[in-house]
Structure formats: C-alpha cells, structure tokens
PDB file of C-alpha atoms in Angstrom:
ATOM      1  CA  MET A 756       6.296 -15.811  -2.572  1.00 43.00           C
ATOM      2  CA  GLY A 757       8.007 -13.072  -3.863  1.00 49.00           C
ATOM      3  CA  ASP A 758       6.091 -11.527  -6.953  1.00 57.00           C
ATOM      4  CA  ASN A 759       4.034 -14.382  -7.887  1.00 48.00           C
ATOM      5  CA  ALA A 760       1.449 -13.019  -5.141  1.00 41.00           C
ATOM      6  CA  LEU A 761       0.540  -9.743  -7.962  1.00 43.00           C
ATOM      7  CA  LEU A 762       0.144 -11.247 -11.201  1.00 45.00           C
ATOM      8  CA  PRO A 763      -3.476 -10.420 -11.807  1.00 39.00           C
ATOM      9  CA  SER A 764      -5.367 -13.236 -13.064  1.00 37.00           C
ATOM     10  CA  GLU A 765      -8.663 -14.948 -12.236  1.00 40.00           C
ATOM     11  CA  PRO A 766      -8.700 -16.998  -9.330  1.00 41.00           C
ATOM     12  CA  PRO A 767     -10.461 -20.698  -9.943  1.00 40.00           C
ATOM     13  CA  ALA A 768     -14.058 -20.706  -9.109  1.00 42.00           C
ATOM     14  CA  ASN A 769     -16.177 -23.198  -7.411  1.00 42.00           C
ATOM     15  CA  ASP A 770     -12.585 -25.131  -5.989  1.00 43.00           C
ATOM     16  CA  PRO A 771     -13.285 -28.615  -4.619  1.00 39.00           C
ATOM     17  CA  ASN A 772     -11.034 -28.124  -2.004  1.00 43.00           C
ATOM     18  CA  PRO A 773     -10.771 -24.621  -0.851  1.00 48.00           C
ATOM     19  CA  ASN A 774      -9.040 -25.342   2.599  1.00 52.00           C
ATOM     20  CA  PRO A 775      -6.869 -29.383   1.717  1.00 48.00           C
ATOM     21  CA  VAL A 776      -4.912 -30.432   4.958  1.00 49.00           C
ATOM     22  CA  PRO A 777      -0.828 -29.650   4.814  1.00 50.00           C
ATOM     23  CA  VAL A 778       0.783 -32.155   2.092  1.00 46.00           C
ATOM     24  CA  PRO A 779       4.534 -32.406   1.666  1.00 49.00           C
ATOM     25  CA  VAL A 780       5.725 -29.547  -0.465  1.00 48.00           C
ATOM     26  CA  LYS A 781       7.440 -31.111  -3.761  1.00 52.00           C
ATOM     27  CA  GLU A 782      11.002 -31.235  -4.964  1.00 47.00           C
ATOM     28  CA  GLU A 783      11.876 -27.910  -6.212  1.00 48.00           C
ATOM     29  CA  GLU A 784      12.174 -28.024  -9.372  1.00 50.00           C
ATOM     30  CA  GLU A 785       8.220 -29.314  -9.858  1.00 74.00           C
ATOM     31  CA  ASN A 786       7.259 -26.588  -8.433  1.00 87.00           C
ATOM     32  CA  PRO A 787       6.056 -23.721 -10.264  1.00 89.00           C
ATOM     33  CA  PHE A 788       8.192 -21.181  -9.405  1.00 85.00           C
ATOM     34  CA  PRO A 789      11.086 -21.044  -6.400  1.00 82.00           C
ATOM     35  CA  LEU A 790       9.199 -21.546  -3.355  1.00 88.00           C
ATOM     36  CA  THR A 791      10.626 -19.539  -0.105  1.00 87.00           C
ATOM     37  CA  ALA A 792      11.168 -20.397   3.461  1.00 92.00           C
ATOM     38  CA  VAL A 793       8.110 -18.708   4.220  1.00 94.00           C
ATOM     39  CA  ASP A 794       6.310 -20.258   1.390  1.00 94.00           C
ATOM     40  CA  LYS A 795       7.360 -24.036   2.554  1.00 96.00           C
ATOM     41  CA  TRP A 796       6.103 -22.868   6.495  1.00 97.00           C
ATOM     42  CA  VAL A 797       2.979 -22.056   5.120  1.00 98.00           C
ATOM     43  CA  LEU A 798       2.322 -25.095   3.228  1.00 97.00           C
ATOM     44  CA  SER A 799       2.698 -26.687   6.134  1.00 97.00           C
ATOM     45  CA  GLN A 800      -0.100 -24.930   7.638  1.00 97.00           C
ATOM     46  CA  THR A 801      -4.188 -25.260   7.372  1.00 97.00           C
ATOM     47  CA  ASP A 802      -6.152 -21.999   6.626  1.00 97.00           C
ATOM     48  CA  GLU A 803      -7.221 -22.214  10.346  1.00 97.00           C
ATOM     49  CA  GLN A 804      -3.687 -22.219  11.661  1.00 97.00           C
ATOM     50  CA  PHE A 805      -2.987 -19.391   8.947  1.00 98.00           C
ATOM     51  CA  LYS A 806      -1.967 -15.889  11.042  1.00 97.00           C
ATOM     52  CA  TYR A 807      -3.407 -12.800   8.751  1.00 98.00           C
ATOM     53  CA  HIS A 808      -1.300  -9.619   7.935  1.00 98.00           C
ATOM     54  CA  SER A 809      -2.573  -6.604   9.598  1.00 98.00           C
ATOM     55  CA  TRP A 810      -2.158  -3.290   8.744  1.00 98.00           C
ATOM     56  CA  ALA A 811       0.123  -2.225  11.408  1.00 98.00           C
ATOM     57  CA  GLU A 812       2.690  -5.314  10.910  1.00 98.00           C
ATOM     58  CA  LEU A 813       2.338  -4.685   7.263  1.00 98.00           C
ATOM     59  CA  ARG A 814       3.346  -1.124   7.611  1.00 98.00           C
ATOM     60  CA  VAL A 815       6.563  -2.449  10.030  1.00 98.00           C
ATOM     61  CA  LEU A 816       7.248  -5.399   7.155  1.00 97.00           C
ATOM     62  CA  ILE A 817       7.272  -2.367   4.409  1.00 97.00           C
ATOM     63  CA  GLN A 818       9.232   0.043   6.438  1.00 96.00           C
ATOM     64  CA  ASN A 819      11.636  -2.456   6.966  1.00 95.00           C
ATOM     65  CA  ASN A 820      11.793  -3.768   3.897  1.00 91.00           C
ATOM     66  CA  ASP A 821      11.479  -7.029   5.057  1.00 93.00           C
ATOM     67  CA  LEU A 822       9.504  -8.557   1.926  1.00 90.00           C
ATOM     68  CA  SER A 823      10.139 -11.845   1.771  1.00 88.00           C
ATOM     69  CA  VAL A 824       8.136 -12.260   5.136  1.00 93.00           C
ATOM     70  CA  LEU A 825       4.919 -11.855   3.182  1.00 93.00           C
ATOM     71  CA  LYS A 826       3.087 -14.766   3.197  1.00 96.00           C
ATOM     72  CA  ARG A 827      -0.534 -15.880   1.432  1.00 95.00           C
ATOM     73  CA  LYS A 828      -2.989 -18.021   3.046  1.00 97.00           C
ATOM     74  CA  PRO A 829      -2.209 -21.973   2.493  1.00 98.00           C
ATOM     75  CA  SER A 830      -5.204 -23.019   0.630  1.00 98.00           C
ATOM     76  CA  ASP A 831      -4.457 -19.419  -1.750  1.00 97.00           C
ATOM     77  CA  LEU A 832      -0.985 -20.322  -1.990  1.00 97.00           C
ATOM     78  CA  ARG A 833      -1.960 -23.731  -3.182  1.00 97.00           C
ATOM     79  CA  ARG A 834      -4.022 -22.566  -5.673  1.00 96.00           C
ATOM     80  CA  TYR A 835      -2.011 -20.310  -6.860  1.00 93.00           C
ATOM     81  CA  MET A 836       0.951 -22.538  -7.535  1.00 95.00           C
ATOM     82  CA  LYS A 837      -1.538 -24.756  -9.698  1.00 96.00           C
ATOM     83  CA  TRP A 838      -2.732 -22.062 -11.602  1.00 94.00           C
ATOM     84  CA  THR A 839       0.739 -20.581 -11.997  1.00 93.00           C
ATOM     85  CA  ALA A 840       1.549 -24.213 -13.677  1.00 95.00           C
ATOM     86  CA  GLU A 841      -1.096 -24.080 -15.942  1.00 97.00           C
ATOM     87  CA  THR A 842      -0.573 -20.765 -17.028  1.00 96.00           C
ATOM     88  CA  LYS A 843       2.905 -21.510 -18.095  1.00 94.00           C
ATOM     89  CA  ALA A 844       2.217 -24.688 -19.887  1.00 96.00           C
ATOM     90  CA  SER A 845      -0.377 -22.869 -21.556  1.00 98.00           C
ATOM     91  CA  TYR A 846       1.289 -19.641 -22.444  1.00 97.00           C
ATOM     92  CA  GLY A 847       5.134 -20.284 -22.241  1.00 95.00           C
ATOM     93  CA  SER A 848       5.905 -17.750 -19.067  1.00 91.00           C
ATOM     94  CA  MET A 849       3.164 -15.323 -17.189  1.00 90.00           C
ATOM     95  CA  THR A 850       5.101 -12.453 -19.107  1.00 92.00           C
ATOM     96  CA  ASN A 851       3.272 -13.866 -22.167  1.00 94.00           C
ATOM     97  CA  TYR A 852       0.122 -14.207 -20.390  1.00 95.00           C
ATOM     98  CA  LEU A 853       0.137 -10.948 -19.024  1.00 95.00           C
ATOM     99  CA  LEU A 854       0.778  -9.224 -22.192  1.00 95.00           C
ATOM    100  CA  ALA A 855      -2.047 -10.960 -23.810  1.00 96.00           C
ATOM    101  CA  HIS A 856      -4.115 -10.864 -21.893  1.00 95.00           C
ATOM    102  CA  ARG A 857      -3.771  -7.551 -19.063  1.00 95.00           C
ATOM    103  CA  LEU A 858      -1.911  -5.192 -19.953  1.00 96.00           C
ATOM    104  CA  PRO A 859      -2.155  -2.643 -22.186  1.00 97.00           C
ATOM    105  CA  LYS A 860      -2.193  -3.700 -25.784  1.00 95.00           C
ATOM    106  CA  THR A 861      -0.678   0.140 -26.815  1.00 96.00           C
ATOM    107  CA  TRP A 862       2.646  -1.099 -25.390  1.00 96.00           C
ATOM    108  CA  GLY A 863       3.790  -3.986 -27.860  1.00 94.00           C
ATOM    109  CA  VAL A 864       6.003  -6.135 -26.356  1.00 93.00           C
ATOM    110  CA  PRO A 865       9.175  -5.721 -24.341  1.00 93.00           C
ATOM    111  CA  PRO A 866      11.645  -3.836 -24.795  1.00 93.00           C
ATOM    112  CA  PHE A 867       9.160  -1.402 -24.829  1.00 95.00           C
ATOM    113  CA  THR A 868       9.391   1.869 -25.905  1.00 96.00           C
ATOM    114  CA  PRO A 869       7.854   4.297 -23.060  1.00 97.00           C
ATOM    115  CA  VAL A 870       6.886   8.266 -24.139  1.00 97.00           C
ATOM    116  CA  SER A 871       8.886   9.260 -21.235  1.00 98.00           C
ATOM    117  CA  ASP A 872      12.248   8.000 -19.129  1.00 97.00           C
ATOM    118  CA  VAL A 873      10.811   9.142 -16.192  1.00 97.00           C
ATOM    119  CA  PRO A 874       8.400   6.607 -14.248  1.00 98.00           C
ATOM    120  CA  PHE A 875       4.897   7.860 -13.771  1.00 98.00           C
ATOM    121  CA  ALA A 876       5.846  11.100 -15.447  1.00 98.00           C
ATOM    122  CA  GLU A 877       3.273  10.227 -18.301  1.00 98.00           C
ATOM    123  CA  PRO A 878      -0.365   8.456 -18.140  1.00 97.00           C
ATOM    124  CA  SER A 879       0.125   6.532 -21.004  1.00 97.00           C
ATOM    125  CA  ASP A 880       2.866   4.444 -19.585  1.00 98.00           C
ATOM    126  CA  TYR A 881       1.663   2.797 -16.427  1.00 98.00           C
ATOM    127  CA  CYS A 882      -1.541   0.909 -15.637  1.00 98.00           C
ATOM    128  CA  VAL A 883      -2.858  -0.086 -12.163  1.00 98.00           C
ATOM    129  CA  LEU A 884      -4.349  -2.966 -11.685  1.00 98.00           C
ATOM    130  CA  LEU A 885      -5.878  -4.963  -8.928  1.00 98.00           C
ATOM    131  CA  ASN A 886      -3.800  -7.963  -7.665  1.00 94.00           C
ATOM    132  CA  ASP A 887      -6.177 -11.185  -8.010  1.00 82.00           C
ATOM    133  CA  TRP A 888      -4.199 -13.406  -6.124  1.00 91.00           C
ATOM    134  CA  PRO A 889      -2.775 -11.138  -2.917  1.00 95.00           C
ATOM    135  CA  TYR A 890      -1.628 -11.937  -0.028  1.00 95.00           C
ATOM    136  CA  GLY A 891      -2.924 -12.962   3.423  1.00 98.00           C
ATOM    137  CA  PHE A 892      -4.610  -9.467   4.213  1.00 98.00           C
ATOM    138  CA  GLU A 893      -7.278  -9.145   6.816  1.00 98.00           C
ATOM    139  CA  PRO A 894     -10.371  -7.695   6.073  1.00 98.00           C
ATOM    140  CA  GLY A 895     -10.639  -4.070   4.699  1.00 98.00           C
ATOM    141  CA  ILE A 896      -6.873  -4.060   2.557  1.00 98.00           C
ATOM    142  CA  THR A 897      -7.160  -3.720  -1.166  1.00 98.00           C
ATOM    143  CA  HIS A 898      -4.117  -4.545  -2.670  1.00 98.00           C
ATOM    144  CA  MET A 899      -3.470  -3.325  -6.166  1.00 98.00           C
ATOM    145  CA  VAL A 900      -0.004  -3.234  -8.873  1.00 96.00           C
ATOM    146  CA  VAL A 901       1.011  -0.183 -10.821  1.00 98.00           C
ATOM    147  CA  TRP A 902       2.563  -1.229 -13.459  1.00 97.00           C
ATOM    148  CA  THR A 903       4.747   0.645 -15.914  1.00 97.00           C
ATOM    149  CA  ARG A 904       6.722   0.301 -19.080  1.00 96.00           C
ATOM    150  CA  THR A 905       9.272   2.880 -17.917  1.00 97.00           C
ATOM    151  CA  PRO A 906      12.506   1.045 -16.132  1.00 94.00           C
ATOM    152  CA  ILE A 907      12.595   2.245 -12.289  1.00 94.00           C
ATOM    153  CA  ALA A 908      16.483   2.274 -11.594  1.00 93.00           C
ATOM    154  CA  VAL A 909      18.004  -0.257  -9.031  1.00 91.00           C
ATOM    155  CA  ASP A 910      20.844  -0.674  -7.233  1.00 89.00           C
ATOM    156  CA  ASP A 911      23.798  -3.264  -8.218  1.00 79.00           C
ATOM    157  CA  ASP A 912      23.711  -4.909  -4.895  1.00 79.00           C
ATOM    158  CA  LYS A 913      20.083  -6.884  -4.814  1.00 80.00           C
ATOM    159  CA  GLY A 914      18.059  -4.935  -7.146  1.00 84.00           C
ATOM    160  CA  ASP A 915      16.425  -3.013  -4.715  1.00 88.00           C
ATOM    161  CA  MET A 916      15.011   0.761  -5.154  1.00 92.00           C
ATOM    162  CA  THR A 917      17.854   3.509  -5.632  1.00 93.00           C
ATOM    163  CA  PRO A 918      16.737   6.685  -3.647  1.00 95.00           C
ATOM    164  CA  GLU A 919      16.231   8.649  -6.574  1.00 97.00           C
ATOM    165  CA  SER A 920      13.729   6.051  -7.610  1.00 96.00           C
ATOM    166  CA  ARG A 921      12.330   5.234  -4.416  1.00 95.00           C
ATOM    167  CA  LYS A 922      11.321   9.435  -4.138  1.00 97.00           C
ATOM    168  CA  ILE A 923       9.958   9.433  -7.840  1.00 98.00           C
ATOM    169  CA  VAL A 924       8.079   6.184  -6.434  1.00 98.00           C
ATOM    170  CA  GLY A 925       6.943   7.960  -3.267  1.00 98.00           C
ATOM    171  CA  ASP A 926       5.865  10.850  -4.901  1.00 98.00           C
ATOM    172  CA  PHE A 927       3.826   9.161  -7.313  1.00 98.00           C
ATOM    173  CA  VAL A 928       1.673   7.102  -5.070  1.00 98.00           C
ATOM    174  CA  LYS A 929       1.233  10.580  -3.049  1.00 98.00           C
ATOM    175  CA  GLN A 930      -0.085  12.038  -6.129  1.00 98.00           C
ATOM    176  CA  TYR A 931      -2.224   9.744  -7.335  1.00 98.00           C
ATOM    177  CA  PHE A 932      -3.340   7.614  -4.282  1.00 98.00           C
ATOM    178  CA  VAL A 933      -2.829   9.518  -1.042  1.00 98.00           C
ATOM    179  CA  ASP A 934      -4.431  12.925  -2.349  1.00 98.00           C
ATOM    180  CA  ARG A 935      -7.615  11.408  -3.605  1.00 98.00           C
ATOM    181  CA  LEU A 936      -8.604  10.009  -0.105  1.00 98.00           C
ATOM    182  CA  GLY A 937      -7.863  13.594   1.801  1.00 97.00           C
ATOM    183  CA  PRO A 938      -6.629  14.273   5.303  1.00 97.00           C
ATOM    184  CA  GLY A 939      -5.546  11.143   6.706  1.00 97.00           C
ATOM    185  CA  GLY A 940      -4.884   9.724   3.399  1.00 98.00           C
ATOM    186  CA  GLU A 941      -1.218   9.006   4.302  1.00 97.00           C
ATOM    187  CA  GLY A 942      -2.375   6.533   6.994  1.00 98.00           C
ATOM    188  CA  LYS A 943      -4.610   4.351   4.795  1.00 98.00           C
ATOM    189  CA  VAL A 944      -1.607   4.197   1.851  1.00 98.00           C
ATOM    190  CA  LEU A 945       1.739   1.856   2.057  1.00 98.00           C
ATOM    191  CA  TYR A 946       3.565   0.772  -1.297  1.00 98.00           C
ATOM    192  CA  PHE A 947       6.488  -1.225  -1.908  1.00 95.00           C
ATOM    193  CA  LYS A 948       8.460  -2.342  -4.993  1.00 93.00           C
ATOM    194  CA  ASN A 949      10.314  -6.270  -4.334  1.00 86.00           C
ATOM    195  CA  TRP A 950      13.801  -6.397  -5.409  1.00 77.00           C
ATOM    196  CA  VAL A 951      14.844  -8.188  -7.995  1.00 67.00           C
ATOM    197  CA  ALA A 952      15.679 -11.473  -6.189  1.00 62.00           C
ATOM    198  CA  LEU A 953      11.972 -11.709  -4.894  1.00 63.00           C
ATOM    199  CA  GLN A 954      11.167 -10.545  -8.632  1.00 59.00           C
ATOM    200  CA  SER A 955       9.481 -13.777 -10.583  1.00 56.00           C
ATOM    201  CA  VAL A 956       8.526 -11.392 -13.645  1.00 60.00           C
ATOM    202  CA  ARG A 957      11.567  -9.481 -13.949  1.00 60.00           C
ATOM    203  CA  ALA A 958      10.570  -7.810 -17.523  1.00 71.00           C
ATOM    204  CA  LEU A 959       7.701  -6.136 -16.209  1.00 90.00           C
ATOM    205  CA  GLU A 960       8.130  -3.364 -14.341  1.00 93.00           C
ATOM    206  CA  HIS A 961       5.750  -3.233 -11.455  1.00 94.00           C
ATOM    207  CA  VAL A 962       5.088  -1.461  -7.763  1.00 95.00           C
ATOM    208  CA  HIS A 963       2.279  -2.775  -5.684  1.00 96.00           C
ATOM    209  CA  VAL A 964       0.382  -0.370  -3.698  1.00 98.00           C
ATOM    210  CA  LEU A 965      -1.902  -1.370  -0.186  1.00 98.00           C
ATOM    211  CA  VAL A 966      -5.129   0.531   0.309  1.00 98.00           C
ATOM    212  CA  LYS A 967      -7.263   0.337   3.886  1.00 98.00           C
ATOM    213  CA  ASP A 968     -11.075   0.701   4.342  1.00 98.00           C
ATOM    214  CA  VAL A 969     -11.234   2.406   0.951  1.00 98.00           C
ATOM    215  CA  ASP A 970     -14.817   2.989  -1.037  1.00 98.00           C
ATOM    216  CA  PRO A 971     -15.070   0.176  -3.341  1.00 98.00           C
ATOM    217  CA  VAL A 972     -15.755   3.424  -6.006  1.00 98.00           C
ATOM    218  CA  LEU A 973     -12.408   4.855  -5.464  1.00 98.00           C
ATOM    219  CA  ILE A 974     -10.776   1.836  -6.264  1.00 98.00           C
ATOM    220  CA  GLY A 975     -12.547   1.017  -9.458  1.00 98.00           C
ATOM    221  CA  GLU A 976     -11.654   4.562 -10.737  1.00 98.00           C
ATOM    222  CA  TRP A 977      -7.895   3.641  -9.665  1.00 98.00           C
ATOM    223  CA  THR A 978      -7.865   0.404 -11.845  1.00 98.00           C
ATOM    224  CA  LYS A 979     -10.262   0.874 -14.905  1.00 97.00           C
ATOM    225  CA  GLU A 980      -9.046   0.747 -18.217  1.00 95.00           C
ATOM    226  CA  GLN A 981      -8.071   4.266 -19.274  1.00 95.00           C
ATOM    227  CA  GLU A 982      -8.938   6.037 -22.929  1.00 94.00           C
ATOM    228  CA  TRP A 983      -5.305   5.721 -23.965  1.00 94.00           C
ATOM    229  CA  HIS A 984      -4.580   2.213 -23.438  1.00 95.00           C
ATOM    230  CA  LYS A 985      -6.865   1.441 -25.749  1.00 90.00           C
ATOM    231  CA  ALA A 986      -6.074   0.036 -28.886  1.00 77.00           C
TER     232      ALA A 986
END
C-alpha cells in the first residue's frame, strides 16, 4: 500500500470487528487511497490466512528495492482505510493532519525552511516517530519513520533515491540507530525510502527504519520529543 502504511496516528480502539471476513474491494474512486494489487490480494484474505513478514524476508525485499510487496494484516488494512477516509474528511489531507498533530510545530508549513540543505545534518530538521500503522511483521520488529524538512534528492525516473542521497541516508541511519546498538547492530536495522510512485504524502519527506529485538527504552529515546522541536 505504499506510504499509507507509515502515517503516525492512533489506531481505533476496541474495534468491534477486529478480523472481518473478506469483503469485495470497492471501486477505486471509493477508496481513500489507490490500492495496489498486493492490497487487493490482502483484502481477499482473513487474518488467519495472512503470512507475516519475517526479518529475513524484509532484508531481501529492501535489498532488492521490492517495496511494493510490503503489506499489512487484512484487519489492520481495513481499519487503516476507514481511519484514512475519516481523517481526510476532517482535515482535508493527510499532510494537514500530520502538521497539526505529529510533526514539530517549529517547522511551520510547507514549503519548509530547513536550517541545513543537507538531509539529517541538523537535528532540528528531522524527527523520529513510531509508526502506529506498521506493516504486518513478525513479533519483535519495530517500525519507525524519520521525517525531515530537508528535501532528499531523487532521480527523474521513478523518484527513487540517487546514489548520493542513498549514502546520506545510510550514514545517518548508522550514526543514529546502528551505532547505538553496539557490536552487531548493523544486523538489527533496516531502512528504506519509498519511491515517489508509492508515496501518499509527497509534500513531507520521510524514511522508514525497522529494528529487530531492540530494548523499548532505547526506542523511546529515539522517538521522544526533542527540546529543539518544542515551540
């Protein structure tokens, strides 16, 4: 489902139908975002039929840049579609919701004015949030999103990262996440940036980071509100 999976929000609580039986997929114009072939296949399943992404599988998918294959549990996808439709009706767009409730107020509104033109060079230009609507992962995998107000260069083909920007992102992930984990940390962290065709919030730059079997205390340190983001 592309970047719809990354938007931070609060999942609906006490869902009366947490694992609904498969239902026919609506016509495209009725859906809150374009459904991929993978989305439609997922919606034809029950949660019991769904196969969760393992760490080994994720490593291969990200290595091959096969990002369109990432999917979410059927009941989660249905709830997310409902939440997205309601949020767009209330705020007009997902961007407006994120600016109002999730991203630093000190950023203002797009087009942003970052302190540095180099992504992740200035701490006040980025923030790390938990993804409250993650993909369907096996237990022990945590999904975070790094939002940045500094543009990340992409190519003119499908909007994928350029070699230069891929190095910048990789260096940041190593410094911010991998190094904090100590020896063997590189085996516990994966990252990717959806190319433009898979993005639903194109006005807001972001990178996905996945970690495996990491202490929740450290995850809390990574994702807490920083002093320089407080208005």
